[in-house]
mmCIF file of C-alpha atoms and ligand atoms in Angstrom:
data_model
loop_
_atom_site.group_PDB
_atom_site.id
_atom_site.type_symbol
_atom_site.label_atom_id
_atom_site.label_comp_id
_atom_site.label_asym_id
_atom_site.label_seq_id
_atom_site.Cartn_x
_atom_site.Cartn_y
_atom_site.Cartn_z
ATOM 1 C CA MET A 1 0.000 0.000 0.000
ATOM 2 C CA GLU A 2 2.826 2.392 0.871
ATOM 3 C CA ALA A 3 4.009 2.473 -2.747
ATOM 4 C CA LYS A 4 0.470 3.179 -3.955
ATOM 5 C CA PHE A 5 -0.018 6.048 -1.502
ATOM 6 C CA LYS A 6 3.228 7.657 -2.646
ATOM 7 C CA GLU A 7 2.455 7.124 -6.320
ATOM 8 C CA TYR A 8 -0.975 8.684 -5.819
ATOM 9 C CA ALA A 9 0.368 11.721 -3.934
ATOM 10 C CA LYS A 10 2.995 12.273 -6.630
ATOM 11 C CA LEU A 11 0.344 11.939 -9.346
ATOM 12 C CA LEU A 12 -1.886 14.594 -7.745
ATOM 13 C CA VAL A 13 1.003 16.995 -7.266
ATOM 14 C CA GLU A 14 2.973 16.504 -10.473
ATOM 15 C CA VAL A 15 0.163 15.733 -12.938
ATOM 16 C CA GLY A 16 -2.926 17.048 -11.100
ATOM 17 C CA VAL A 17 -1.833 20.564 -10.200
ATOM 18 C CA ASN A 18 1.486 20.175 -12.073
ATOM 19 C CA ILE A 19 3.427 22.094 -9.447
ATOM 20 C CA GLN A 20 6.244 24.242 -10.803
ATOM 21 C CA LYS A 21 9.607 25.123 -9.286
ATOM 22 C CA GLY A 22 9.201 28.152 -7.061
ATOM 23 C CA GLN A 23 5.382 27.935 -6.977
ATOM 24 C CA THR A 24 3.357 27.913 -3.762
ATOM 25 C CA LEU A 25 0.956 25.020 -3.185
ATOM 26 C CA VAL A 26 -2.179 25.456 -1.084
ATOM 27 C CA ILE A 27 -3.542 22.119 0.156
ATOM 28 C CA GLY A 28 -7.084 22.000 1.512
ATOM 29 C CA SER A 29 -7.502 18.844 3.558
ATOM 30 C CA PRO A 30 -9.653 17.325 6.289
ATOM 31 C CA VAL A 31 -7.615 16.821 9.482
ATOM 32 C CA ASP A 32 -8.385 13.093 9.189
ATOM 33 C CA CYS A 33 -6.345 13.033 5.980
ATOM 34 C CA ALA A 34 -3.305 14.819 7.427
ATOM 35 C CA TRP A 35 -1.020 11.841 6.822
ATOM 36 C CA PHE A 36 -1.858 11.897 3.114
ATOM 37 C CA ALA A 37 -1.572 15.689 2.926
ATOM 38 C CA ARG A 38 1.979 15.245 4.287
ATOM 39 C CA LEU A 39 2.782 12.827 1.471
ATOM 40 C CA CYS A 40 1.487 15.404 -1.023
ATOM 41 C CA ALA A 41 3.556 18.130 0.633
ATOM 42 C CA ARG A 42 6.688 15.972 0.448
ATOM 43 C CA ALA A 43 6.035 15.250 -3.225
ATOM 44 C CA ALA A 44 5.551 18.970 -3.836
ATOM 45 C CA TYR A 45 8.814 19.967 -2.124
ATOM 46 C CA ALA A 46 10.602 17.217 -4.062
ATOM 47 C CA ALA A 47 9.311 18.855 -7.244
ATOM 48 C CA GLY A 48 10.704 22.259 -6.205
ATOM 49 C CA CYS A 49 7.609 23.833 -4.629
ATOM 50 C CA ARG A 50 8.312 27.148 -2.882
ATOM 51 C CA GLU A 51 6.091 26.522 0.137
ATOM 52 C CA VAL A 52 3.185 24.264 1.027
ATOM 53 C CA VAL A 53 0.412 26.116 2.854
ATOM 54 C CA MET A 54 -2.322 24.146 4.598
ATOM 55 C CA ARG A 55 -6.000 24.873 4.987
ATOM 56 C CA TRP A 56 -7.506 22.301 7.349
ATOM 57 C CA SER A 57 -11.139 21.324 7.675
ATOM 58 C CA ASP A 58 -13.010 18.983 9.984
ATOM 59 C CA ASP A 59 -16.454 17.474 9.534
ATOM 60 C CA GLU A 60 -17.278 17.449 13.229
ATOM 61 C CA LEU A 61 -16.269 21.061 13.798
ATOM 62 C CA THR A 62 -18.155 22.130 10.680
ATOM 63 C CA ARG A 63 -21.282 20.440 12.022
ATOM 64 C CA GLU A 64 -20.837 21.947 15.496
ATOM 65 C CA LYS A 65 -20.521 25.383 13.956
ATOM 66 C CA TYR A 66 -23.640 25.028 11.813
ATOM 67 C CA LEU A 67 -25.628 23.781 14.787
ATOM 68 C CA HIS A 68 -24.410 26.080 17.533
ATOM 69 C CA ALA A 69 -22.613 29.191 16.306
ATOM 70 C CA GLU A 70 -24.338 32.547 16.621
ATOM 71 C CA ASP A 71 -26.623 33.159 13.662
ATOM 72 C CA SER A 72 -24.825 36.258 12.351
ATOM 73 C CA VAL A 73 -21.658 34.182 11.761
ATOM 74 C CA PHE A 74 -23.137 32.811 8.526
ATOM 75 C CA ASP A 75 -23.638 36.197 6.905
ATOM 76 C CA SER A 76 -20.011 37.152 6.407
ATOM 77 C CA LEU A 77 -16.617 35.634 5.799
ATOM 78 C CA PRO A 78 -13.823 37.286 7.814
ATOM 79 C CA ALA A 79 -11.590 39.408 5.579
ATOM 80 C CA TRP A 80 -8.438 37.459 6.474
ATOM 81 C CA GLN A 81 -10.095 34.220 5.445
ATOM 82 C CA ALA A 82 -11.140 35.616 2.085
ATOM 83 C CA GLU A 83 -7.676 37.068 1.593
ATOM 84 C CA PHE A 84 -6.133 33.645 2.199
ATOM 85 C CA ASP A 85 -7.662 32.154 -0.965
ATOM 86 C CA ASN A 86 -7.904 35.360 -2.988
ATOM 87 C CA GLY A 87 -4.332 36.352 -2.120
ATOM 88 C CA TYR A 88 -2.690 33.011 -2.887
ATOM 89 C CA ALA A 89 -4.629 32.773 -6.152
ATOM 90 C CA ARG A 90 -3.559 36.316 -7.073
ATOM 91 C CA GLN A 91 0.069 35.291 -6.452
ATOM 92 C CA GLY A 92 -0.326 32.337 -8.814
ATOM 93 C CA ALA A 93 -0.313 29.509 -6.269
ATOM 94 C CA ALA A 94 -1.606 26.045 -7.167
ATOM 95 C CA PHE A 95 -4.574 24.617 -5.232
ATOM 96 C CA LEU A 96 -4.944 20.958 -4.292
ATOM 97 C CA HIS A 97 -8.165 19.924 -2.565
ATOM 98 C CA ILE A 98 -8.476 16.601 -0.799
ATOM 99 C CA SER A 99 -12.183 15.889 -0.868
ATOM 100 C CA ALA A 100 -13.352 13.481 1.845
ATOM 101 C CA ARG A 101 -16.553 14.067 3.783
ATOM 102 C CA ASP A 102 -19.205 12.200 5.641
ATOM 103 C CA PRO A 103 -21.979 12.389 3.007
ATOM 104 C CA GLU A 104 -24.579 13.044 5.702
ATOM 105 C CA ASN A 105 -22.566 15.311 7.953
ATOM 106 C CA LEU A 106 -25.013 18.195 7.812
ATOM 107 C CA VAL A 107 -28.299 16.303 8.080
ATOM 108 C CA GLY A 108 -30.600 18.233 10.408
ATOM 109 C CA VAL A 109 -28.762 21.532 9.930
ATOM 110 C CA ASP A 110 -30.917 24.506 8.935
ATOM 111 C CA PRO A 111 -30.501 24.734 5.093
ATOM 112 C CA ASP A 112 -30.846 28.509 5.402
ATOM 113 C CA ARG A 113 -27.647 28.703 7.486
ATOM 114 C CA ILE A 114 -25.790 26.704 4.834
ATOM 115 C CA ALA A 115 -27.165 28.856 2.037
ATOM 116 C CA ARG A 116 -26.268 32.111 3.794
ATOM 117 C CA SER A 117 -22.780 30.858 4.544
ATOM 118 C CA GLN A 118 -22.309 29.816 0.907
ATOM 119 C CA ARG A 119 -23.616 33.151 -0.297
ATOM 120 C CA SER A 120 -21.278 35.152 1.926
ATOM 121 C CA SER A 121 -18.220 33.070 1.106
ATOM 122 C CA GLY A 122 -19.214 33.020 -2.570
ATOM 123 C CA GLU A 123 -19.262 36.827 -2.605
ATOM 124 C CA ALA A 124 -16.040 37.169 -0.621
ATOM 125 C CA LEU A 125 -14.178 34.629 -2.779
ATOM 126 C CA ARG A 126 -15.209 36.056 -6.146
ATOM 127 C CA GLU A 127 -11.602 36.774 -7.095
ATOM 128 C CA TYR A 128 -10.413 33.283 -6.141
ATOM 129 C CA ARG A 129 -13.282 31.707 -8.077
ATOM 130 C CA GLU A 130 -12.647 33.791 -11.170
ATOM 131 C CA LEU A 131 -8.927 32.909 -11.116
ATOM 132 C CA THR A 132 -9.570 29.172 -10.719
ATOM 133 C CA MET A 133 -12.637 28.841 -12.980
ATOM 134 C CA SER A 134 -10.794 30.676 -15.777
ATOM 135 C CA ASN A 135 -7.740 28.414 -15.287
ATOM 136 C CA THR A 136 -5.503 31.373 -14.477
ATOM 137 C CA VAL A 137 -4.153 29.230 -11.643
ATOM 138 C CA PRO A 138 -3.962 25.425 -11.625
ATOM 139 C CA TRP A 139 -6.196 23.418 -9.295
ATOM 140 C CA CYS A 140 -6.987 19.795 -8.681
ATOM 141 C CA ILE A 141 -9.539 17.896 -6.617
ATOM 142 C CA GLY A 142 -8.518 14.426 -5.478
ATOM 143 C CA SER A 143 -9.908 12.209 -2.765
ATOM 144 C CA ILE A 144 -9.017 9.618 -0.147
ATOM 145 C CA PRO A 145 -11.266 7.523 2.124
ATOM 146 C CA ILE A 146 -12.278 8.463 5.659
ATOM 147 C CA PRO A 147 -14.238 6.007 7.852
ATOM 148 C CA SER A 148 -17.568 7.899 7.955
ATOM 149 C CA TRP A 149 -17.615 8.069 4.169
ATOM 150 C CA ALA A 150 -16.439 4.490 3.576
ATOM 151 C CA ARG A 151 -19.194 3.157 5.872
ATOM 152 C CA LYS A 152 -21.814 4.853 3.712
ATOM 153 C CA VAL A 153 -20.341 3.422 0.483
ATOM 154 C CA PHE A 154 -20.017 -0.094 1.926
ATOM 155 C CA PRO A 155 -22.843 -0.416 4.445
ATOM 156 C CA GLY A 156 -22.673 -3.540 6.584
ATOM 157 C CA CYS A 157 -18.882 -3.836 6.236
ATOM 158 C CA PRO A 158 -16.656 -3.486 9.299
ATOM 159 C CA GLU A 159 -15.073 -0.030 9.245
ATOM 160 C CA ASP A 160 -11.498 -1.145 8.442
ATOM 161 C CA GLU A 161 -12.695 -3.300 5.597
ATOM 162 C CA ALA A 162 -14.898 -0.521 4.228
ATOM 163 C CA VAL A 163 -11.949 1.895 4.207
ATOM 164 C CA GLU A 164 -9.741 -0.671 2.488
ATOM 165 C CA LYS A 165 -12.397 -1.398 -0.138
ATOM 166 C CA LEU A 166 -12.855 2.298 -0.814
ATOM 167 C CA TRP A 167 -9.098 2.698 -1.241
ATOM 168 C CA GLU A 168 -9.036 -0.123 -3.784
ATOM 169 C CA ALA A 169 -11.959 1.381 -5.677
ATOM 170 C CA ILE A 170 -10.344 4.838 -5.720
ATOM 171 C CA PHE A 171 -6.959 3.490 -6.843
ATOM 172 C CA GLN A 172 -8.721 1.828 -9.761
ATOM 173 C CA THR A 173 -10.392 5.092 -10.786
ATOM 174 C CA VAL A 174 -7.094 7.005 -10.697
ATOM 175 C CA ARG A 175 -5.107 4.211 -12.387
ATOM 176 C CA VAL A 176 -2.670 3.775 -9.503
ATOM 177 C CA ASP A 177 -1.289 0.295 -8.735
ATOM 178 C CA GLY A 178 2.023 1.085 -7.072
ATOM 179 C CA SER A 179 4.111 0.189 -10.117
ATOM 180 C CA GLY A 180 4.846 3.799 -10.973
ATOM 181 C CA ALA A 181 2.984 3.529 -14.296
ATOM 182 C CA ALA A 182 0.142 5.897 -13.364
ATOM 183 C CA VAL A 183 1.540 8.857 -15.311
ATOM 184 C CA ASP A 184 1.783 6.828 -18.526
ATOM 185 C CA ARG A 185 -1.688 5.389 -17.986
ATOM 186 C CA TRP A 186 -3.047 8.898 -17.580
ATOM 187 C CA ARG A 187 -1.393 10.009 -20.803
ATOM 188 C CA GLU A 188 -3.143 7.178 -22.643
ATOM 189 C CA HIS A 189 -6.454 7.905 -20.929
ATOM 190 C CA LEU A 190 -6.303 11.609 -21.805
ATOM 191 C CA ALA A 191 -5.683 10.721 -25.462
ATOM 192 C CA GLY A 192 -8.871 8.586 -25.430
ATOM 193 C CA LEU A 193 -10.928 11.461 -24.023
ATOM 194 C CA LYS A 194 -9.435 13.786 -26.611
ATOM 195 C CA ASP A 195 -10.827 11.624 -29.437
ATOM 196 C CA HIS A 196 -14.399 12.184 -28.232
ATOM 197 C CA MET A 197 -13.692 15.838 -27.609
ATOM 198 C CA ASP A 198 -12.339 16.380 -31.144
ATOM 199 C CA ARG A 199 -15.279 14.564 -32.644
ATOM 200 C CA LEU A 200 -17.800 16.683 -30.734
ATOM 201 C CA ASN A 201 -15.960 19.882 -31.578
ATOM 202 C CA GLY A 202 -15.949 18.836 -35.239
ATOM 203 C CA LEU A 203 -19.761 18.548 -35.234
ATOM 204 C CA ASN A 204 -20.283 22.182 -34.194
ATOM 205 C CA LEU A 205 -23.632 21.321 -32.615
ATOM 206 C CA GLU A 206 -26.496 23.742 -32.208
ATOM 207 C CA SER A 207 -28.362 21.644 -29.662
ATOM 208 C CA LEU A 208 -28.657 18.317 -27.848
ATOM 209 C CA HIS A 209 -31.896 16.481 -27.143
ATOM 210 C CA TYR A 210 -31.899 14.079 -24.156
ATOM 211 C CA THR A 211 -34.490 11.351 -23.579
ATOM 212 C CA ASN A 212 -34.693 8.302 -21.314
ATOM 213 C CA SER A 213 -37.178 6.145 -19.403
ATOM 214 C CA LEU A 214 -36.805 8.162 -16.175
ATOM 215 C CA GLY A 215 -38.810 10.885 -17.874
ATOM 216 C CA THR A 216 -35.987 13.113 -19.053
ATOM 217 C CA ASP A 217 -36.970 14.984 -22.206
ATOM 218 C CA LEU A 218 -34.677 17.954 -22.426
ATOM 219 C CA THR A 219 -33.331 20.166 -25.176
ATOM 220 C CA ILE A 220 -30.076 21.993 -24.533
ATOM 221 C CA ARG A 221 -28.889 24.625 -26.980
ATOM 222 C CA LEU A 222 -25.174 25.336 -27.076
ATOM 223 C CA PRO A 223 -23.670 28.800 -27.490
ATOM 224 C CA GLU A 224 -22.008 29.748 -30.732
ATOM 225 C CA GLY A 225 -18.275 29.203 -30.367
ATOM 226 C CA HIS A 226 -18.705 26.640 -27.581
ATOM 227 C CA ILE A 227 -15.818 24.247 -27.006
ATOM 228 C CA TRP A 228 -15.954 20.700 -25.683
ATOM 229 C CA ALA A 229 -13.184 20.163 -23.148
ATOM 230 C CA ALA A 230 -11.900 17.045 -21.439
ATOM 231 C CA GLY A 231 -9.158 15.677 -19.244
ATOM 232 C CA SER A 232 -6.464 18.214 -18.867
ATOM 233 C CA SER A 233 -6.850 21.964 -18.902
ATOM 234 C CA ALA A 234 -4.112 24.521 -19.418
ATOM 235 C CA THR A 235 -3.325 27.643 -17.452
ATOM 236 C CA LYS A 236 -3.173 30.917 -19.336
ATOM 237 C CA SER A 237 0.609 30.467 -19.439
ATOM 238 C CA GLY A 238 0.106 27.117 -21.156
ATOM 239 C CA LEU A 239 0.872 24.673 -18.324
ATOM 240 C CA PRO A 240 -1.343 21.578 -18.338
ATOM 241 C CA PHE A 241 -3.158 20.488 -15.169
ATOM 242 C CA ILE A 242 -6.048 18.132 -14.367
ATOM 243 C CA ALA A 243 -8.816 19.754 -12.346
ATOM 244 C CA ASN A 244 -10.511 16.512 -11.321
ATOM 245 C CA MET A 245 -8.846 13.190 -10.641
ATOM 246 C CA PRO A 246 -10.461 10.929 -11.681
ATOM 247 C CA THR A 247 -12.021 12.405 -14.799
ATOM 248 C CA GLU A 248 -13.965 10.556 -17.489
ATOM 249 C CA GLU A 249 -16.052 13.398 -18.875
ATOM 250 C CA VAL A 250 -16.188 15.505 -22.011
ATOM 251 C CA PHE A 251 -17.966 18.746 -21.184
ATOM 252 C CA THR A 252 -19.076 22.105 -22.494
ATOM 253 C CA ALA A 253 -21.317 25.007 -21.501
ATOM 254 C CA PRO A 254 -25.010 25.269 -22.389
ATOM 255 C CA LEU A 255 -26.599 28.436 -23.728
ATOM 256 C CA ARG A 256 -27.917 30.158 -20.605
ATOM 257 C CA ASN A 257 -31.449 30.719 -21.917
ATOM 258 C CA GLY A 258 -31.457 27.711 -24.227
ATOM 259 C CA VAL A 259 -32.493 24.801 -21.985
ATOM 260 C CA ASP A 260 -36.094 23.534 -22.120
ATOM 261 C CA GLY A 261 -38.009 20.495 -20.909
ATOM 262 C CA VAL A 262 -37.766 18.018 -18.057
ATOM 263 C CA VAL A 263 -34.675 16.436 -16.557
ATOM 264 C CA CYS A 264 -34.567 13.718 -13.888
ATOM 265 C CA SER A 265 -31.526 12.714 -11.855
ATOM 266 C CA SER A 266 -30.287 9.142 -12.089
ATOM 267 C CA MET A 267 -28.185 8.922 -8.910
ATOM 268 C CA PRO A 268 -28.317 10.485 -5.435
ATOM 269 C CA LEU A 269 -26.401 13.718 -5.121
ATOM 270 C CA VAL A 270 -24.526 14.689 -1.973
ATOM 271 C CA HIS A 271 -24.536 18.421 -1.591
ATOM 272 C CA ASN A 272 -23.413 20.256 1.547
ATOM 273 C CA GLY A 273 -23.619 17.169 3.731
ATOM 274 C CA VAL A 274 -27.139 16.173 2.660
ATOM 275 C CA VAL A 275 -28.216 13.425 0.258
ATOM 276 C CA ILE A 276 -30.606 14.668 -2.448
ATOM 277 C CA ASP A 277 -32.328 11.932 -4.445
ATOM 278 C CA LYS A 278 -34.696 11.641 -7.388
ATOM 279 C CA ILE A 279 -34.498 15.198 -8.588
ATOM 280 C CA ARG A 280 -36.952 16.405 -11.207
ATOM 281 C CA PHE A 281 -36.491 19.813 -12.791
ATOM 282 C CA GLN A 282 -38.864 21.484 -15.201
ATOM 283 C CA VAL A 283 -36.861 23.988 -17.219
ATOM 284 C CA LYS A 284 -38.103 26.880 -19.323
ATOM 285 C CA GLU A 285 -35.837 29.125 -21.381
ATOM 286 C CA GLY A 286 -32.892 28.028 -19.269
ATOM 287 C CA LYS A 287 -34.476 28.634 -15.888
ATOM 288 C CA ILE A 288 -35.498 25.895 -13.467
ATOM 289 C CA VAL A 289 -39.172 26.692 -12.925
ATOM 290 C CA GLU A 290 -40.296 23.598 -11.000
ATOM 291 C CA THR A 291 -38.215 21.549 -8.590
ATOM 292 C CA SER A 292 -38.868 18.359 -6.707
ATOM 293 C CA ALA A 293 -36.795 15.659 -5.028
ATOM 294 C CA GLN A 294 -37.815 12.562 -3.137
ATOM 295 C CA THR A 295 -35.242 13.275 -0.417
ATOM 296 C CA GLY A 296 -33.365 16.464 0.369
ATOM 297 C CA GLU A 297 -35.868 18.730 -1.401
ATOM 298 C CA ASP A 298 -35.274 21.641 1.002
ATOM 299 C CA ALA A 299 -31.521 21.451 0.455
ATOM 300 C CA LEU A 300 -32.057 21.338 -3.313
ATOM 301 C CA LYS A 301 -34.394 24.330 -3.289
ATOM 302 C CA ALA A 302 -31.871 26.259 -1.195
ATOM 303 C CA ALA A 303 -29.104 25.348 -3.651
ATOM 304 C CA ILE A 304 -30.933 26.551 -6.775
ATOM 305 C CA THR A 305 -31.935 29.846 -5.192
ATOM 306 C CA LEU A 306 -28.476 30.737 -3.898
ATOM 307 C CA ASP A 307 -28.310 33.530 -6.484
ATOM 308 C CA GLU A 308 -29.923 34.393 -9.824
ATOM 309 C CA GLY A 309 -27.570 32.135 -11.834
ATOM 310 C CA ALA A 310 -28.069 29.122 -9.556
ATOM 311 C CA SER A 311 -31.366 28.299 -11.262
ATOM 312 C CA TYR A 312 -29.717 28.247 -14.715
ATOM 313 C CA PHE A 313 -27.317 25.670 -16.122
ATOM 314 C CA GLY A 314 -23.541 25.945 -16.425
ATOM 315 C CA GLU A 315 -22.305 22.576 -17.642
ATOM 316 C CA VAL A 316 -23.231 19.735 -19.973
ATOM 317 C CA ALA A 317 -21.009 16.671 -19.538
ATOM 318 C CA LEU A 318 -20.980 13.359 -21.357
ATOM 319 C CA VAL A 319 -19.800 10.144 -19.693
ATOM 320 C CA PRO A 320 -20.534 6.761 -21.279
ATOM 321 C CA TYR A 321 -22.580 4.298 -19.237
ATOM 322 C CA ASP A 322 -19.846 1.733 -19.933
ATOM 323 C CA SER A 323 -17.011 3.963 -18.703
ATOM 324 C CA PRO A 324 -14.679 2.496 -16.047
ATOM 325 C CA ILE A 325 -16.144 4.166 -12.941
ATOM 326 C CA SER A 326 -19.696 3.408 -14.017
ATOM 327 C CA ARG A 327 -18.700 -0.240 -14.457
ATOM 328 C CA GLN A 328 -17.634 -0.406 -10.810
ATOM 329 C CA LYS A 329 -21.362 -0.152 -9.979
ATOM 330 C CA LEU A 330 -20.575 1.728 -6.785
ATOM 331 C CA LEU A 331 -22.399 4.693 -5.421
ATOM 332 C CA TYR A 332 -19.629 6.869 -3.976
ATOM 333 C CA TYR A 333 -21.808 9.566 -2.414
ATOM 334 C CA ASN A 334 -19.091 11.962 -3.570
ATOM 335 C CA THR A 335 -19.632 13.977 -6.743
ATOM 336 C CA LEU A 336 -15.976 13.727 -7.777
ATOM 337 C CA PHE A 337 -16.575 10.030 -8.478
ATOM 338 C CA ASP A 338 -20.298 9.830 -9.159
ATOM 339 C CA GLU A 339 -20.209 12.539 -11.828
ATOM 340 C CA ASN A 340 -17.510 10.551 -13.594
ATOM 341 C CA ALA A 341 -19.757 7.501 -13.709
ATOM 342 C CA SER A 342 -22.603 9.286 -15.447
ATOM 343 C CA CYS A 343 -23.630 11.963 -17.896
ATOM 344 C CA HIS A 344 -24.285 15.025 -15.792
ATOM 345 C CA LEU A 345 -25.377 18.625 -15.861
ATOM 346 C CA ALA A 346 -24.508 21.394 -13.455
ATOM 347 C CA PHE A 347 -26.596 24.322 -12.355
ATOM 348 C CA GLY A 348 -24.667 27.500 -11.666
ATOM 349 C CA GLU A 349 -21.455 28.939 -13.114
ATOM 350 C CA ALA A 350 -20.167 27.888 -16.559
ATOM 351 C CA TYR A 351 -16.470 27.335 -17.294
ATOM 352 C CA PRO A 352 -14.982 30.123 -19.419
ATOM 353 C CA GLU A 353 -12.732 27.548 -21.169
ATOM 354 C CA CYS A 354 -15.912 26.159 -22.788
ATOM 355 C CA LEU A 355 -16.209 29.217 -25.013
ATOM 356 C CA ARG A 356 -13.648 30.171 -27.645
ATOM 357 C CA GLY A 357 -11.605 33.017 -26.129
ATOM 358 C CA GLY A 358 -13.768 32.805 -22.984
ATOM 359 C CA ALA A 359 -10.883 32.886 -20.527
ATOM 360 C CA GLU A 360 -9.824 36.283 -21.901
ATOM 361 C CA MET A 361 -13.328 37.771 -21.773
ATOM 362 C CA SER A 362 -14.805 39.760 -18.924
ATOM 363 C CA LYS A 363 -17.723 38.281 -17.024
ATOM 364 C CA GLU A 364 -20.054 40.675 -18.876
ATOM 365 C CA GLU A 365 -18.719 39.606 -22.288
ATOM 366 C CA ARG A 366 -19.165 35.942 -21.396
ATOM 367 C CA LYS A 367 -22.700 36.617 -20.224
ATOM 368 C CA ALA A 368 -23.468 38.395 -23.470
ATOM 369 C CA ARG A 369 -22.276 35.300 -25.338
ATOM 370 C CA GLY A 370 -24.678 33.107 -23.343
ATOM 371 C CA LEU A 371 -22.573 31.709 -20.495
ATOM 372 C CA ASN A 372 -24.159 31.492 -17.066
ATOM 373 C CA ASP A 373 -22.699 33.313 -14.093
ATOM 374 C CA SER A 374 -23.211 32.267 -10.461
ATOM 375 C CA ILE A 375 -21.401 31.869 -7.166
ATOM 376 C CA THR A 376 -22.266 28.170 -7.233
ATOM 377 C CA HIS A 377 -21.673 25.172 -9.496
ATOM 378 C CA VAL A 378 -23.424 21.914 -8.615
ATOM 379 C CA ASP A 379 -23.178 18.801 -10.768
ATOM 380 C CA PHE A 380 -25.978 16.242 -10.740
ATOM 381 C CA MET A 381 -26.112 12.921 -12.541
ATOM 382 C CA VAL A 382 -28.588 12.224 -15.351
ATOM 383 C CA GLY A 383 -27.026 9.326 -17.299
ATOM 384 C CA THR A 384 -28.788 5.961 -17.607
ATOM 385 C CA ALA A 385 -28.304 2.764 -19.603
ATOM 386 C CA ASP A 386 -31.077 3.883 -21.947
ATOM 387 C CA LEU A 387 -30.116 7.528 -22.341
ATOM 388 C CA SER A 388 -30.347 8.786 -25.871
ATOM 389 C CA ILE A 389 -28.874 12.109 -26.962
ATOM 390 C CA THR A 390 -29.460 13.439 -30.430
ATOM 391 C CA GLY A 391 -27.444 16.372 -31.654
ATOM 392 C CA LYS A 392 -28.549 18.949 -34.188
ATOM 393 C CA THR A 393 -25.849 20.642 -36.230
ATOM 394 C CA ARG A 394 -25.947 24.310 -37.183
ATOM 395 C CA ASP A 395 -26.828 23.300 -40.734
ATOM 396 C CA GLY A 396 -29.877 21.381 -39.481
ATOM 397 C CA ARG A 397 -28.610 17.768 -39.602
ATOM 398 C CA GLU A 398 -29.556 15.333 -36.825
ATOM 399 C CA VAL A 399 -26.671 13.275 -35.446
ATOM 400 C CA PRO A 400 -26.866 10.552 -32.813
ATOM 401 C CA VAL A 401 -24.445 11.433 -29.999
ATOM 402 C CA PHE A 402 -25.513 8.886 -27.367
ATOM 403 C CA VAL A 403 -27.371 5.646 -28.050
ATOM 404 C CA ASP A 404 -28.317 3.356 -25.137
ATOM 405 C CA GLY A 405 -26.194 5.284 -22.673
ATOM 406 C CA ASN A 406 -22.972 5.309 -24.705
ATOM 407 C CA PHE A 407 -21.336 7.362 -27.433
ATOM 408 C CA ALA A 408 -22.942 6.595 -30.773
ATOM 409 C CA TRP A 409 -19.522 6.199 -32.415
HETATM 410 ZN ZN1 ZN B 501 -18.417 17.741 -15.053
HETATM 411 ZN ZN1 ZN B 502 -19.071 20.401 -12.905
#
């Protein structure tokens, strides 16, 4: 296992954020994952990192705060805290996030407190978000097991066994086996994603029409000059990095006002420590006009009303039903993995890289070109074994994009 842990840490640091000599690395990590954060820090220093700066989090303390802190706490983010992220991003640091949470950590917490806290930090961290979303600075989200999470993924398993099983599953998704071959495997994998990306870009689609037996019947128009992206991104200075590890998706941005119909989720979504299941959205001219969920409906309604853009869409992502993570047939209760097992959409902010020249445009210019703007970005899964997606090209031809849950080609 030791060799795998080291290979994984090195992969996240050297390929994920692609740390450069003299660059600062900010690692966001739960305290439970400190041992792994140390491995990442060592790998970063070995690669010539200037300094590793830590931002710790803790599920239990987060829950205590939401339950017991004075109410006014959730309406502002202290200036020094905002400056931490904004300042390091402004200096060109790289950001590595270790994502590991108890999926139900915030059950029973007032959704309004969570929403207000998100709103205030979203406002205060505008600069940080702009610099990361536009790929001005490199960032990467990776993940390791913690017991509370592993127990949810493998219910009925003793805790140690659940953690071990989750490790094995994660190693598979990130192509790490301890042999040191992960970097080469990633190169091959990225080339495979690029084939789909090139094909989609070559079609220059005007719209996509989704249908399946869950009741999804949704048309998504794409902005003129949209770009399908996948795998690795590049900073403005041209350095490649991988924002999500694992990643199996090819994605672009929808036209803000161009989404119409009904969309139903195909997997539970964990958002802010609450499980939201069986989502149904009715969408009109881009805006979510009717919302329901079998569980977590309050949390969902809070999420889509966070700001004006939260009820519009910001991402369209394609993941074949037969892709490797989907084939594991595991529900991870962590979007980093679940979104890479399924076609998904996101409500909220769109990625500027999904529009030609988008990263160089101002927010207003991007908006004028049809990209959504929001302080949030929440992916939810819509892919099924019987999902069909038909594309329409700008010259009016219909092209099958997905047939029976997989790419039509
Ligand atoms: Zn995505
Ligand atoms: Zn997303």
